[in-house]
Structures are given as structure tokens and as C-alpha cells.
Short mmCIF file of C-alpha atoms in Angstrom, two decimals:
data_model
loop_
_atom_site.label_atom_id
_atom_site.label_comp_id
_atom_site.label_asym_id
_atom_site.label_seq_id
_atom_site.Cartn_x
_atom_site.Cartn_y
_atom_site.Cartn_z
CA UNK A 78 0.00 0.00 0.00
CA UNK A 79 2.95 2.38 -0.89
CA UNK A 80 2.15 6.23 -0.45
CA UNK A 81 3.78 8.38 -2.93
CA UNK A 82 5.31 12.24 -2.70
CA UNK A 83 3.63 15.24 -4.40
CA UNK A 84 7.14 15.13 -6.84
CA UNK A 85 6.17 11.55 -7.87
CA UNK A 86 2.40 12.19 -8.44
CA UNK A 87 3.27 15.64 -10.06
CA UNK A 88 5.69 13.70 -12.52
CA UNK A 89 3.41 11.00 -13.53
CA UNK A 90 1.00 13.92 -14.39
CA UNK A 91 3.11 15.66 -16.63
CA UNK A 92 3.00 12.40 -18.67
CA UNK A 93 -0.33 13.31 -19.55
CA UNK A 94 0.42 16.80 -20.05
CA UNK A 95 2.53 15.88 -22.79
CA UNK A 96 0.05 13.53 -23.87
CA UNK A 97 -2.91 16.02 -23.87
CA UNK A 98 -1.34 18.40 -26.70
CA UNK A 99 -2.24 15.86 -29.02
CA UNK A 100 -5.80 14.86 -27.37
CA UNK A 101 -6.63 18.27 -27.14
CA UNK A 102 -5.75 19.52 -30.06
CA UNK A 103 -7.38 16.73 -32.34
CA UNK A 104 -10.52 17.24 -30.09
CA UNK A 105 -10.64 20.75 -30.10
CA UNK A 106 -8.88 21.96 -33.28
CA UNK A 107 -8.48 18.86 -35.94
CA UNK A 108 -11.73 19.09 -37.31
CA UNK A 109 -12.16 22.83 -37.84
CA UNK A 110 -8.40 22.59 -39.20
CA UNK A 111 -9.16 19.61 -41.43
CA UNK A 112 -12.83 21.38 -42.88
CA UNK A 113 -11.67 25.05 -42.69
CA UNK A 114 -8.03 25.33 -43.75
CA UNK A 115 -6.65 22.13 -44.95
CA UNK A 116 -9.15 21.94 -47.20
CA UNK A 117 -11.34 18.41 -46.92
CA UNK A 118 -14.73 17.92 -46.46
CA UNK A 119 -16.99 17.35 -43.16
CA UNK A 120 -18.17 13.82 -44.18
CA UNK A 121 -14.70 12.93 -45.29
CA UNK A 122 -13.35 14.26 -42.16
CA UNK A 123 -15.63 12.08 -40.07
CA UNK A 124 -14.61 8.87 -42.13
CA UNK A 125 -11.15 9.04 -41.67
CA UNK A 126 -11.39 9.50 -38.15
CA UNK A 127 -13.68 6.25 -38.58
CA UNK A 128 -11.40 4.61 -40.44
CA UNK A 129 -8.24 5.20 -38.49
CA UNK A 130 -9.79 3.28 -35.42
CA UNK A 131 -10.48 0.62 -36.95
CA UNK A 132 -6.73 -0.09 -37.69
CA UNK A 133 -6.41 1.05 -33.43
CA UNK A 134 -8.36 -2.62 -33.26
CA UNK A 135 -5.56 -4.39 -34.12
CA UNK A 136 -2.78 -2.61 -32.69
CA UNK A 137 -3.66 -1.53 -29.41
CA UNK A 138 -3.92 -4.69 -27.53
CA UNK A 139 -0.89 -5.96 -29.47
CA UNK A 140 0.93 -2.70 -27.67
CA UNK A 141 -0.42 -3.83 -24.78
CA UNK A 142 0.89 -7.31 -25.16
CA UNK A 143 3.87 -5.62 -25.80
CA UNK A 144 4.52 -4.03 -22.61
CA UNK A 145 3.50 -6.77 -20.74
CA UNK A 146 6.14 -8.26 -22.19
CA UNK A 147 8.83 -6.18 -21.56
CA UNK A 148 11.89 -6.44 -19.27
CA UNK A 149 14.94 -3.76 -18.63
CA UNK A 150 16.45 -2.05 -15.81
CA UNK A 151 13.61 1.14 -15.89
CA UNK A 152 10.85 -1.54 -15.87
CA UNK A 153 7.95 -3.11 -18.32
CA UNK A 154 6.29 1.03 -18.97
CA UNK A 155 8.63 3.94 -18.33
CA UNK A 156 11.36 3.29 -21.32
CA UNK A 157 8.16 3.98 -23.30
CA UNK A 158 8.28 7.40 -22.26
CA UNK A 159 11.67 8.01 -23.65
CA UNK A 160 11.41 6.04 -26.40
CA UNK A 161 8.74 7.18 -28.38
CA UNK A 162 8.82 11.08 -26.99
CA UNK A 163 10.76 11.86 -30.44
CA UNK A 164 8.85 10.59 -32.68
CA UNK A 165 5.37 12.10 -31.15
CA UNK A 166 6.15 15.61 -31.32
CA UNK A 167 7.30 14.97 -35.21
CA UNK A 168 4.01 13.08 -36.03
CA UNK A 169 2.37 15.71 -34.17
CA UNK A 170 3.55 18.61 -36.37
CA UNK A 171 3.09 16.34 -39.69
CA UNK A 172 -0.23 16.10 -38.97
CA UNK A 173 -0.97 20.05 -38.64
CA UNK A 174 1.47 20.39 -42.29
CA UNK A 175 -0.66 20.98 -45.29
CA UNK A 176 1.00 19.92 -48.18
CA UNK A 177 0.93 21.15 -51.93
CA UNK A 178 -0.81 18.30 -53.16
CA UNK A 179 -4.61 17.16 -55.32
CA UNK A 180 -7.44 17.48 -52.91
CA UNK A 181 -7.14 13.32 -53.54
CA UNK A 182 -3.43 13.86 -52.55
CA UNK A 183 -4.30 15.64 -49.74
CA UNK A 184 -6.61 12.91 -48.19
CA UNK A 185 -4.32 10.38 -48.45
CA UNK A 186 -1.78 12.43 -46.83
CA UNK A 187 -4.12 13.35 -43.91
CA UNK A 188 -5.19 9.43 -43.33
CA UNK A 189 -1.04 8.53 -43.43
CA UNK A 190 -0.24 11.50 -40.97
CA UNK A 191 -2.74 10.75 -38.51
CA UNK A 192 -2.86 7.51 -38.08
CA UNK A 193 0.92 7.42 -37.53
CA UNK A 194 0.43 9.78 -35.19
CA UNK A 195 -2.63 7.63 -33.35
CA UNK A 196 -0.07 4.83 -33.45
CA UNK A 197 2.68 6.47 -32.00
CA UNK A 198 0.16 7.73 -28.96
CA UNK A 199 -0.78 4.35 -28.72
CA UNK A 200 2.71 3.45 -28.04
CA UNK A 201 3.58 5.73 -25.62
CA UNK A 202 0.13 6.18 -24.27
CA UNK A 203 -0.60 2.76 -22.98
CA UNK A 204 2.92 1.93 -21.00
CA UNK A 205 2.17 5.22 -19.69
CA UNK A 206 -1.47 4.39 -18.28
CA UNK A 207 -0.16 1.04 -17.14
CA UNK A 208 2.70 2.95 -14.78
CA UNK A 209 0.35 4.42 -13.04
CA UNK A 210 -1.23 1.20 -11.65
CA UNK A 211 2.42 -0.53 -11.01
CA UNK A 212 3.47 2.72 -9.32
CA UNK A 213 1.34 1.95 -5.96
CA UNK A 214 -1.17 -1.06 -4.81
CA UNK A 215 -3.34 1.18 -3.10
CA UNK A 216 -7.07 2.05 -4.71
CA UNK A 217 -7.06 5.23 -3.16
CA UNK A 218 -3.39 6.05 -4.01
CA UNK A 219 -4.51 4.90 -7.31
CA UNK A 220 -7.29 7.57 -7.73
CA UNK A 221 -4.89 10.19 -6.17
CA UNK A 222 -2.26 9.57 -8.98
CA UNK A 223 -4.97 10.01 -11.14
CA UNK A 224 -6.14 12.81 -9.90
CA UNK A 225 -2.75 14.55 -10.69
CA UNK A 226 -2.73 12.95 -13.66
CA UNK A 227 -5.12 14.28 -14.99
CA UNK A 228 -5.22 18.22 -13.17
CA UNK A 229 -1.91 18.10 -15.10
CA UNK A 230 -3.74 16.72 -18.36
CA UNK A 231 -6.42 19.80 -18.02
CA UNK A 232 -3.11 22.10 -17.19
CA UNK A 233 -1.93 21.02 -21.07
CA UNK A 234 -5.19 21.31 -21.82
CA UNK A 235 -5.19 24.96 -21.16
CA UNK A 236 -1.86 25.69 -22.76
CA UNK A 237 -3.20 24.30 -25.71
CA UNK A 238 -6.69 26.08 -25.81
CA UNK A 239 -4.81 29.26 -24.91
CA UNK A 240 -2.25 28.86 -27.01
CA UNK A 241 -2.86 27.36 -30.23
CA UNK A 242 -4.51 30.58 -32.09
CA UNK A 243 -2.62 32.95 -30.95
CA UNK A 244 0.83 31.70 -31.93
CA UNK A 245 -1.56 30.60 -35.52
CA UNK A 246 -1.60 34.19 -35.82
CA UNK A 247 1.31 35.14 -34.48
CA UNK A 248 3.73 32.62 -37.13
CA UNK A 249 0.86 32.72 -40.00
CA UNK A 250 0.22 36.19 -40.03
CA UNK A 251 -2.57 35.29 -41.87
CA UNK A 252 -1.39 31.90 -43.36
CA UNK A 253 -3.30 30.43 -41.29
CA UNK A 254 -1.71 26.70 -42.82
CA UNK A 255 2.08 27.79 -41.97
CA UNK A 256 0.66 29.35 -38.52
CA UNK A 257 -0.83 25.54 -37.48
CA UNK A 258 2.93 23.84 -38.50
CA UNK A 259 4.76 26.26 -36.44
CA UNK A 260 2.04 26.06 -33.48
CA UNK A 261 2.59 22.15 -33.38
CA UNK A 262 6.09 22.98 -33.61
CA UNK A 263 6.28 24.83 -30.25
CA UNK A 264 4.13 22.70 -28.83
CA UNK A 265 5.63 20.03 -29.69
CA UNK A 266 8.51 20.81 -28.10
CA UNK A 267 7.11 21.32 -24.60
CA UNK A 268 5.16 17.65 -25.25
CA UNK A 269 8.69 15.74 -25.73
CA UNK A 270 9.78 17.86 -22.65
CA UNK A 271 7.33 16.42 -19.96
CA UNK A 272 7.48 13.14 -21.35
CA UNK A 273 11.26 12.87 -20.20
CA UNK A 274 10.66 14.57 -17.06
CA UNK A 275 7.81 11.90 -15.96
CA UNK A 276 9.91 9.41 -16.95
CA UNK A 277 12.37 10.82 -14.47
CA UNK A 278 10.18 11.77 -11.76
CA UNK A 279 8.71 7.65 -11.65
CA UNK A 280 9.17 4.40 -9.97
CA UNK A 281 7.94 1.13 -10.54
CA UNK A 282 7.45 -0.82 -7.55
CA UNK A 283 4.22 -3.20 -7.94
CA UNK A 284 5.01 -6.31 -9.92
CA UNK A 285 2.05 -6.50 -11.89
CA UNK A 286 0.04 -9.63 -12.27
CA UNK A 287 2.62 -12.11 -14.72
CA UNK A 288 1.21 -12.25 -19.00
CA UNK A 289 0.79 -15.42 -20.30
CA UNK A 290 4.05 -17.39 -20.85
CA UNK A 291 2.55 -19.16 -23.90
CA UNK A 292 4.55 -17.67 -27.56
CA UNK A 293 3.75 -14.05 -28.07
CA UNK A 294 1.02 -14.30 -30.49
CA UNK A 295 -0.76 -16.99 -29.19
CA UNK A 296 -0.03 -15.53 -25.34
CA UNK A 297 -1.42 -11.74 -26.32
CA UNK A 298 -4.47 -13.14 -27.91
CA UNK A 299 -4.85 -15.15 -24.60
CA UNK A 300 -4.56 -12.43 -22.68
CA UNK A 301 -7.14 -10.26 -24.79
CA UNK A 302 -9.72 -12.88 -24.50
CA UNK A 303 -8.93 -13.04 -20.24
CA UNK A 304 -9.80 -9.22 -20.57
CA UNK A 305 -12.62 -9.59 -22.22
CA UNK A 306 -13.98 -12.18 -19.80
CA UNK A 307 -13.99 -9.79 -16.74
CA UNK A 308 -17.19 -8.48 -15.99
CA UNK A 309 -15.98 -5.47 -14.53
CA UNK A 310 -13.34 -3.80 -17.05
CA UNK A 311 -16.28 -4.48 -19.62
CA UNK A 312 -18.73 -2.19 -17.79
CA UNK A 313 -15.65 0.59 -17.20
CA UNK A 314 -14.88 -0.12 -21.24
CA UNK A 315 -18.43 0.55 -22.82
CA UNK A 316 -18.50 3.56 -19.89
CA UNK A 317 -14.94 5.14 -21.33
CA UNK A 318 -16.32 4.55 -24.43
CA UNK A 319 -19.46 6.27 -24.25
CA UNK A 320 -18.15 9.44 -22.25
CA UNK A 321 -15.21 10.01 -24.56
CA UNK A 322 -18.40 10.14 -28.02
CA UNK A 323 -19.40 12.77 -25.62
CA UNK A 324 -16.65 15.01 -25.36
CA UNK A 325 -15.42 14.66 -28.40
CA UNK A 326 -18.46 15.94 -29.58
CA UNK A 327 -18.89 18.65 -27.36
CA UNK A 328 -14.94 19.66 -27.57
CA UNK A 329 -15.02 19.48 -30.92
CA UNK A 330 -17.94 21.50 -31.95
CA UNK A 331 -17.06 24.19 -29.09
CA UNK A 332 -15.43 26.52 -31.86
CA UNK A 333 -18.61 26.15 -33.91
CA UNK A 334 -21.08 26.74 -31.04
CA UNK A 335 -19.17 29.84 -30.01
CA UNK A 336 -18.55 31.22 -33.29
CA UNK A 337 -21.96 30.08 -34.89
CA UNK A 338 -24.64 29.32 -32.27
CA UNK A 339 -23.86 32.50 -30.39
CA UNK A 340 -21.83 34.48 -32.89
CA UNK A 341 -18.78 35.43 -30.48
CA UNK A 342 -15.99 34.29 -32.31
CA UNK A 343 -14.27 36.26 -30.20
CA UNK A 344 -14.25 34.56 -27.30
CA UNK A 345 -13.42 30.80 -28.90
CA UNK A 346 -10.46 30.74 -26.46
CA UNK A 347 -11.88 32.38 -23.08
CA UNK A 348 -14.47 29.56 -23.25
CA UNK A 349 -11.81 26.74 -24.64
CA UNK A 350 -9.37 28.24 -21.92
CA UNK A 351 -12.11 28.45 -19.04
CA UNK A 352 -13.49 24.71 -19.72
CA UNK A 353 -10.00 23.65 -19.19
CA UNK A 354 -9.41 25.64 -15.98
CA UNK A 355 -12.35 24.37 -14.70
CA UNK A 356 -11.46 20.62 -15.21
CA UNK A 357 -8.06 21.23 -13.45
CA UNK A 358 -9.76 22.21 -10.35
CA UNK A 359 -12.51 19.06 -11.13
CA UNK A 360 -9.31 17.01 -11.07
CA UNK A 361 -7.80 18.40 -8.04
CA UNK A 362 -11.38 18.02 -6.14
CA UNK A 363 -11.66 14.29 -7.35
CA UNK A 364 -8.36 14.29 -5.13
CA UNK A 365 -10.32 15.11 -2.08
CA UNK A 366 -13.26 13.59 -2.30
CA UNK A 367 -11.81 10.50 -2.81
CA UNK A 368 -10.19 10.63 0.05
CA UNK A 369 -13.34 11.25 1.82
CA UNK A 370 -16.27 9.21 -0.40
CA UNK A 371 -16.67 5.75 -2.25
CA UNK A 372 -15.32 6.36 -5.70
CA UNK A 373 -18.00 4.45 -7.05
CA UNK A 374 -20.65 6.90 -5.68
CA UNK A 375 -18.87 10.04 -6.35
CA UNK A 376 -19.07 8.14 -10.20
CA UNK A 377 -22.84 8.01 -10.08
CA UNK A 378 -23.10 11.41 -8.87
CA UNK A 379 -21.06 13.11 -11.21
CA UNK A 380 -22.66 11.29 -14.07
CA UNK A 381 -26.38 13.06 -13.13
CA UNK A 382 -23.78 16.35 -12.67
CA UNK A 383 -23.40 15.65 -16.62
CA UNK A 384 -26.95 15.19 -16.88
CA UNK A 385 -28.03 18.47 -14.92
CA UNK A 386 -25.16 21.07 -16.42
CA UNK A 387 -26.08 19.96 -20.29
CA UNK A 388 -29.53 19.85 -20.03
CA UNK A 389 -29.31 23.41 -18.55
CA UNK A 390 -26.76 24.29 -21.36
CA UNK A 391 -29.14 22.84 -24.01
CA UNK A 392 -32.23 26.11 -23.01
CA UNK A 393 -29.67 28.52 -22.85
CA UNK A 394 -30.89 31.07 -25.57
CA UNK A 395 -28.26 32.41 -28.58
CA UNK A 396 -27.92 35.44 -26.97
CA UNK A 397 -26.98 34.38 -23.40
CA UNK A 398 -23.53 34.07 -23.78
CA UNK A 399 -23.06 34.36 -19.87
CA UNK A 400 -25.06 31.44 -18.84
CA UNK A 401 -23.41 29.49 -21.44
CA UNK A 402 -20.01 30.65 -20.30
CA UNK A 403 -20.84 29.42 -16.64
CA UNK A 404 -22.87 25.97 -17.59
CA UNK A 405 -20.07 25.23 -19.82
CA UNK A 406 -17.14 25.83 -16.89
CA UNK A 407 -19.78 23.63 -14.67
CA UNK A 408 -19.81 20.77 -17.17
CA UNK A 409 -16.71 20.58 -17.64
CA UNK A 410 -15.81 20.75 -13.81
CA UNK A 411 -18.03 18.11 -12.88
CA UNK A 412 -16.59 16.01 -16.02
CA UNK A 413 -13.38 15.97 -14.48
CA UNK A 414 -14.02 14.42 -11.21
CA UNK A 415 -15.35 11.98 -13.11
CA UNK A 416 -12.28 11.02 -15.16
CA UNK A 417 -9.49 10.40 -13.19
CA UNK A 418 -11.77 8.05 -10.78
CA UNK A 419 -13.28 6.17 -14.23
CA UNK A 420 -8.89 5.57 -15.36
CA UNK A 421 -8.69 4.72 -11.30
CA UNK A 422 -10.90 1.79 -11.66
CA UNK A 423 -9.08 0.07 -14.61
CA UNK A 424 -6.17 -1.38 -12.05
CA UNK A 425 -8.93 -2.28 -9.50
CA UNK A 426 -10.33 -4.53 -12.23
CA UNK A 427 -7.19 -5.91 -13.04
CA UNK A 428 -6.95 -6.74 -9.23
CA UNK A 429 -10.33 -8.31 -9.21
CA UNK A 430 -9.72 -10.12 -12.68
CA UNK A 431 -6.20 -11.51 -11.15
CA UNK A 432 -8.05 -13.09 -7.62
CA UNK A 433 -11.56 -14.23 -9.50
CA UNK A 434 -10.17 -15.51 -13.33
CA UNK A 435 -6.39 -16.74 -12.37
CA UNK A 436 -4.89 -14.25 -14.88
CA UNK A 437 -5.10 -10.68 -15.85
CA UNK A 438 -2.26 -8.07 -17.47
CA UNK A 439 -2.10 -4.89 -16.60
CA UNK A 440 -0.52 -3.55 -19.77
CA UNK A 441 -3.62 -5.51 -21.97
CA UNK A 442 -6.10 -3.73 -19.49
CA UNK A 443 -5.03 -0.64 -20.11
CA UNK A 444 -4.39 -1.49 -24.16
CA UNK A 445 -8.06 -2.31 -24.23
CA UNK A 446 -9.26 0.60 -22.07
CA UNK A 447 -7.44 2.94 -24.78
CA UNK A 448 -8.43 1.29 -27.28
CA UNK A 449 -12.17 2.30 -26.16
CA UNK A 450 -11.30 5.63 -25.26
CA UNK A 451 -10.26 6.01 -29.22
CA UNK A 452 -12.89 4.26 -30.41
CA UNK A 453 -15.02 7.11 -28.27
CA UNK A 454 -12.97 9.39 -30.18
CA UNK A 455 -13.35 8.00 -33.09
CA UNK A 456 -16.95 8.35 -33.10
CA UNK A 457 -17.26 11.18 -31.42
CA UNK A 458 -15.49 12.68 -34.39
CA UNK A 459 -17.24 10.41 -36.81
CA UNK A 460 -20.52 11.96 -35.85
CA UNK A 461 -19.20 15.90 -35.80
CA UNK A 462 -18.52 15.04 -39.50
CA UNK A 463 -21.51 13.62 -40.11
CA UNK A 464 -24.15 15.55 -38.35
CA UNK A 465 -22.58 18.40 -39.47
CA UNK A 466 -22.30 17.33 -43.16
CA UNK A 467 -26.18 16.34 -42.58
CA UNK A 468 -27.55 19.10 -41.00
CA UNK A 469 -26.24 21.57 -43.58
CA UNK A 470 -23.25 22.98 -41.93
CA UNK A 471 -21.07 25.25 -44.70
CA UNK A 472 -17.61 26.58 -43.60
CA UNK A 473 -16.91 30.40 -43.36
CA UNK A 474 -20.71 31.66 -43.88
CA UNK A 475 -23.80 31.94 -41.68
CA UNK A 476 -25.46 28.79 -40.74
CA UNK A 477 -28.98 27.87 -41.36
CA UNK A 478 -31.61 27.06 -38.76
CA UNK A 479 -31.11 23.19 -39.25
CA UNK A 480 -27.07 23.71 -38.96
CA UNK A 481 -27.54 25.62 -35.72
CA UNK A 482 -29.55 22.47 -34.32
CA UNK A 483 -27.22 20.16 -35.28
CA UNK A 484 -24.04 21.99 -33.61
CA UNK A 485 -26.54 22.65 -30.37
CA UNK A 486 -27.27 18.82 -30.37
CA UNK A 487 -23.50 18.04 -30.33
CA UNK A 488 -22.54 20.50 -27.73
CA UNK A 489 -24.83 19.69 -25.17
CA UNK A 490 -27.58 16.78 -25.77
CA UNK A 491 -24.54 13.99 -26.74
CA UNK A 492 -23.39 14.36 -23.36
CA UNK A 493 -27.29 14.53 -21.80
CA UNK A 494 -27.58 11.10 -22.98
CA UNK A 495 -24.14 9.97 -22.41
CA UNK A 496 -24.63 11.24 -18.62
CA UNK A 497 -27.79 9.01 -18.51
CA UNK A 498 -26.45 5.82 -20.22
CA UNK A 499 -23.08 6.25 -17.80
CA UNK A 500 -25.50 6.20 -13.95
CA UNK A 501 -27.43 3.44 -15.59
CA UNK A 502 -23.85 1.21 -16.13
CA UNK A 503 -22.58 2.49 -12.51
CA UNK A 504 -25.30 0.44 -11.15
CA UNK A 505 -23.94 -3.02 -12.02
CA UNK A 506 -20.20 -1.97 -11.36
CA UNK A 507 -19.54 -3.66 -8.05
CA UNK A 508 -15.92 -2.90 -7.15
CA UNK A 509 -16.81 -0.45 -4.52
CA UNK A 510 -14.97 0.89 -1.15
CA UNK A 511 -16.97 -1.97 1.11
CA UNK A 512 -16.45 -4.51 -1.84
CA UNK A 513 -14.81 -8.22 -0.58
CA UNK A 514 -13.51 -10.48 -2.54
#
């Protein structure tokens, strides 16, 4: 039950710092970059995000597999970190380049660059989740690393959504194509940064339950199917899965419901900027309470939090750009304390698949939890594209009525029902403060 320091729970965070450049900016940025100044359309946009998940199928649980697998003197997860920092922040920047190509050219160009760069998370991504459950054996310490993890996350967040348009304008000076390259550039930078530092700041100390020892193939597909058999990870799978449609939605079509539904274009970053503050301090509160409350309840309650603060959202008028402002900082605050605790829970299951199956890898759990969590993406940005594309959204020009429902519907109703679906699921999750084996 090892306790860790604020340095070693501030260092795992600023893995996910690093990580969040990317997250954030293909949530927040990739589509309206892809439809607005790359140059491709809505529907195609919300293929390839389609598309590219499908190929995350195959190779996330074989990176999990992976690291299971792996032995040297850092441990199975942290060389990760180091490893792969490099080649992240160049993928990263590829992605945001807009070459001189055929609007054919440039498709193909956009599906190569981004699923490398999906690939390369994955590889970095998943030994990083997977520290954080070999880093301590306590549930609570668990949630607490999370907690950082993921104040940190909302602390990239921010840099991002304060960041990314004005250094746009400030390199682009009105090239708005060479001012996204040199953005990702900088950013970039800082990413590769606090990768190396968490993989300084870390320890491994919890041997984590033991992979199959059959050959690699035939062991990783046996440990996918021993994942798959646990009751538990499946209902904290289809929940990941469902929350992150949500906010991909809603972070996604933020830009258009600012600059469209209630024509303030201005203020795109205060409330991009202000939704991430807010989760910080939702992070650093899931820190207390957890200390205090059942995980598992705190869970349930912030999923009718989702419920409430959206629904609200959804009857604000077009010209109350106020009570939007403060229903959006209140979603997005009560969203996360429900994160970290939700990535908490995916080394309890391993626990409870280890002591009621026989078997269960850490590195696979968190391979498959990923997995969902881009598969949530995926969608999420599947069905901007496509609802957009359907309800008659146009790029640069005044939307029409059915437009304007269709970007409301995204911002706020997706994560209504997602807030329902999620308190519905918390009722048959069992792994709960009082919970004996």
C-alpha cells in the first residue's frame, strides 16, 4: 500500500500533459483545421477518423501485449516514455502540415499523418497508463495519482486552448496553414519535454500480475480474451467509451457553437481556456473527495452532474452568452471528477480479474481501455462530421436554422444522454470501497 510524494504524483502527471497536446488539439482543433483550412470535407473528415480506429483494433492490444512483455532495468512502462517522446512531437507537427498536393493527394496524406500519429500515442500512451497502476497497490493512491494525472492533463489542456490561435496568428500572419505547422512545432517541443521529465520523476514498484508465458502471439491473444472475460473492465470499457463520443463531440464543436450558435468568435479561447481551468480544479477536487467518499458513488453522482449542467446548457438562448459561459465551466468541472476516478478503476479490475479468473495483465487492461477511449474518439469525431455534413453545416458563412440544431445537439444533448447511459452502467459496477472479494 505504498504512499507516494507530491514530486512523484506531479511527474506521472506531466506524462499526460505531454500527452494532452495531441488529445486536445485533435478534439478541439483537428476538425475545424481539417474542414476550414486544410481543405477536406466534413463527411470525409468524419470517415477518416472512422477509419483510423479501426486499424487502433488491431494494434492496441498488441501494444499492450507488448509491454507486458517487456523487461529492462527502468521496468515493463517507463522506457516507453523516452522512447517514443521523439517521434510524437514529429508526427504531431506532420499532422498540422498541409502539403501542396490534389485534394485526392491531400486525403491520403491526412489518413497517413494521422494515423501514424494515433499509433505512436498508442505506443507511448498505454505503458504510460499502465505505470500508473504498477506505481502503488493502493485504490485510493490509485485515484490520487490520477487525480494529478489528470489536473496536469487539463493544465496542457489549457496551454493548448490558450495557445494554439494565438501563436496561428502570431507565425501565420494570416497563413493560417504555416501558422498551425509552427504552433505544433512549439508545442511540440514542450510535449517531448514532460514526457522525459515523468519518466524521471517515476518508480515502478508493484510487480504487476505475470502475461501469459505461452509464444507471443498466441499468449497476447490469450490475454485479450482473459480481458474480455472480466465483468468489470467491460462495464468501465463501454463507460470510457461512451463518455469520450461525448466530449469529443462537445470539444469538438465548441469553436462552432461559439462562433456560430452564439456568434462570439471572439471569445473561442476564453471559453476553450475556461473549460480547461475548470477541469483542473474538477481534477484536483476528485483528489479530495476521494479521500473522503466511495469512488463508485462520487461516479454516479457526477454522471447526473453531466446530466443536470447539459440539459441546462441545451435552453440557454443564442444570446446568453453568460449562462453558457458558466454551464459550460460547470460541465466541464463536474466532467473531471469523473475522469481520473473512471482511469482509477481500470487497475482495481485488473486486481479483481487476477483473484476471481487466475490471470489478468495490466498492460492488456489498459491497451483495451485505450483502445475504447479512441474508439469514443473515433466516433465522437465520426458523428461531428456527419451531423454536421447532414444538417447543412457550410464553412466560413452563416449557418442555417437546421445547422444551428445540429451543432446545439453536439454540444450539449450527446453528453445529456451519455450522462444518462453512464448512472445506468454504474449500477452493475460492483468494485466499490466496502467490496470483498
Amino acid at each position: 500500500m505504498q504512499r507516494l510524494s507530491v514530486k512523484e504524483k506531479f511527474g506521472y502527471g506531466l506524462g499526460d500533459t505531454a500527452s494532452n497536446i495531441v488529445f486536445q488539439v485533435v478534439i478541439g482543433f483537428l476538425t475545424k483545421y481539417y474542414t476550414d483550412v486544410y481543405g477536406i470535407g466534413a463527411a470525409a473528415v468524419g470517415t477518416l477518423f472512422l477509419v483510423v480506429r479501426i486499424f487502433d483494433a488491431i494494434t492496441d492490444p498488441i501494444m499492450g501485449g507488448i509491454a507486458d512483455r517487456t523487461e529492462t532495468k527502468w521496468g515493463k512502462y517507463r522506457p516507453y516514455l523516452v522512447w517514443f517522446a521523439l517521434p510524437y512531437g514529429a508526427l504531431a507537427v506532420a499532422a498540422f502540415t498541409t502539403p501542396e498536393l490534389t485534394e485526392d493527394g491531400k486525403l491520403i496524406y491526412a489518413y497517413l499523418t494521422y494515423a501514424a500519429l494515433m499509433t505512436v500515442y498508442t505506443a507511448i500512451n498505454i505503458p504510460y497508463s499502465a505505470l500508473g497502476g504498477v506505481m502503488t497497490a493502493s485504490p485510493t493512491e490509485r485515484a490520487s495519482v490520477q487525480s494529478w494525472r489528470f489536473a496536469l492533463a487539463m493544465v496542457g489542456g489549457a496551454i493548448v486552448t490558450a495557445s494554439v490561435m494565438p501563436l496561428v496568428n502570431y507565425f501565420g500572419q494570416g497563413n493560417e496553414q504555416l501558422g498551425f505547422q509552427m504552433a505544433m512545432v512549439v508545442l511540440s517541443i514542450f510535449a517531448v519535454i514532460c514526457f522525459f521529465l515523468c519518466f524521471a520523476f517515476t518508480k515502478e514498484r508493484v510487480p504487476p500480475p505475470p502475461p501469459s508465458n505461452a509464444p507471443w502471439v498466441a499468449g497476447i491473444w490469450r490475454d485479450f480474451k482473459q480481458m474480455l472475460r472480466n465483468d468489470q473492465w467491460r462495464i468501465i470499457a463501454i463507460i470510457s467509451l461512451v463518455i469520450l463520443i461525448s466530449v469529443v463531440m462537445r470539444g469538438g464543436t465548441t469553436i462552432y457553437y461559439v462562433e456560430y450558435y452564439l456568434e462570439r468568435e471572439d471569445l473561442v479561447t476564453l471559453f476553450m481556456t475556461s473549460g480547461m481551468v475548470a477541469g483542473i480544479f474538477g481534477a484536483l477536487a476528485a483528489n479530495v473527495l476521494v479521500a473522503k467518499f466511495c469512488k463508485v458513488q462520487l461516479m454516479k453522482a457526477c454522471a447526473l452532474g453531466i446530466v443536470i449542467s447539459n440539459g441546462i446548457l441545451f435552453m440557454v438562448p443564442r444570446d446568453g452568452m453568460e449562462l453558457a459561459l458558466v454551464f459550460t465551466i460547470l460541465a466541464n468541472f463536474v466532467h473531471m471528477i469523473f475522469t481520473p476516478l473512471m482511469f482509477s478503476t481500470v487497475p482495481d479490475t485488473v486486481d479483481y480479474g487476477a483473484k476471481k479468473l487466475g490471470q489478468s495483465s495490466m498492460g492488456m487492461a489498459f491497451s483495451g481501455h485505450l483502445l475504447m477511449i479512441k474508439m469514443g474518439i473515433a466516433l465522437g469525431g465520426a458523428g461531428i462530421g456527419w451531423i454536421l455534413a447532414y444538417s447543412g453545416y457550410e464553412p466560413n458563412v452563416s449557418q442555417s436554422e437546421s445547422a444551428l440544431n445540429g451543432i446545439l445537439f453536439l454540444y450539449t444533448i450527446a453528453s445529456v444522454i451519455a450522462g444518462i447511459i453512464i448512472f445506468l452502467l454504474m449500477n452493475n459496477y460492483k468494485l466499490t470501497r466496502d467490496f470483498k472479494d
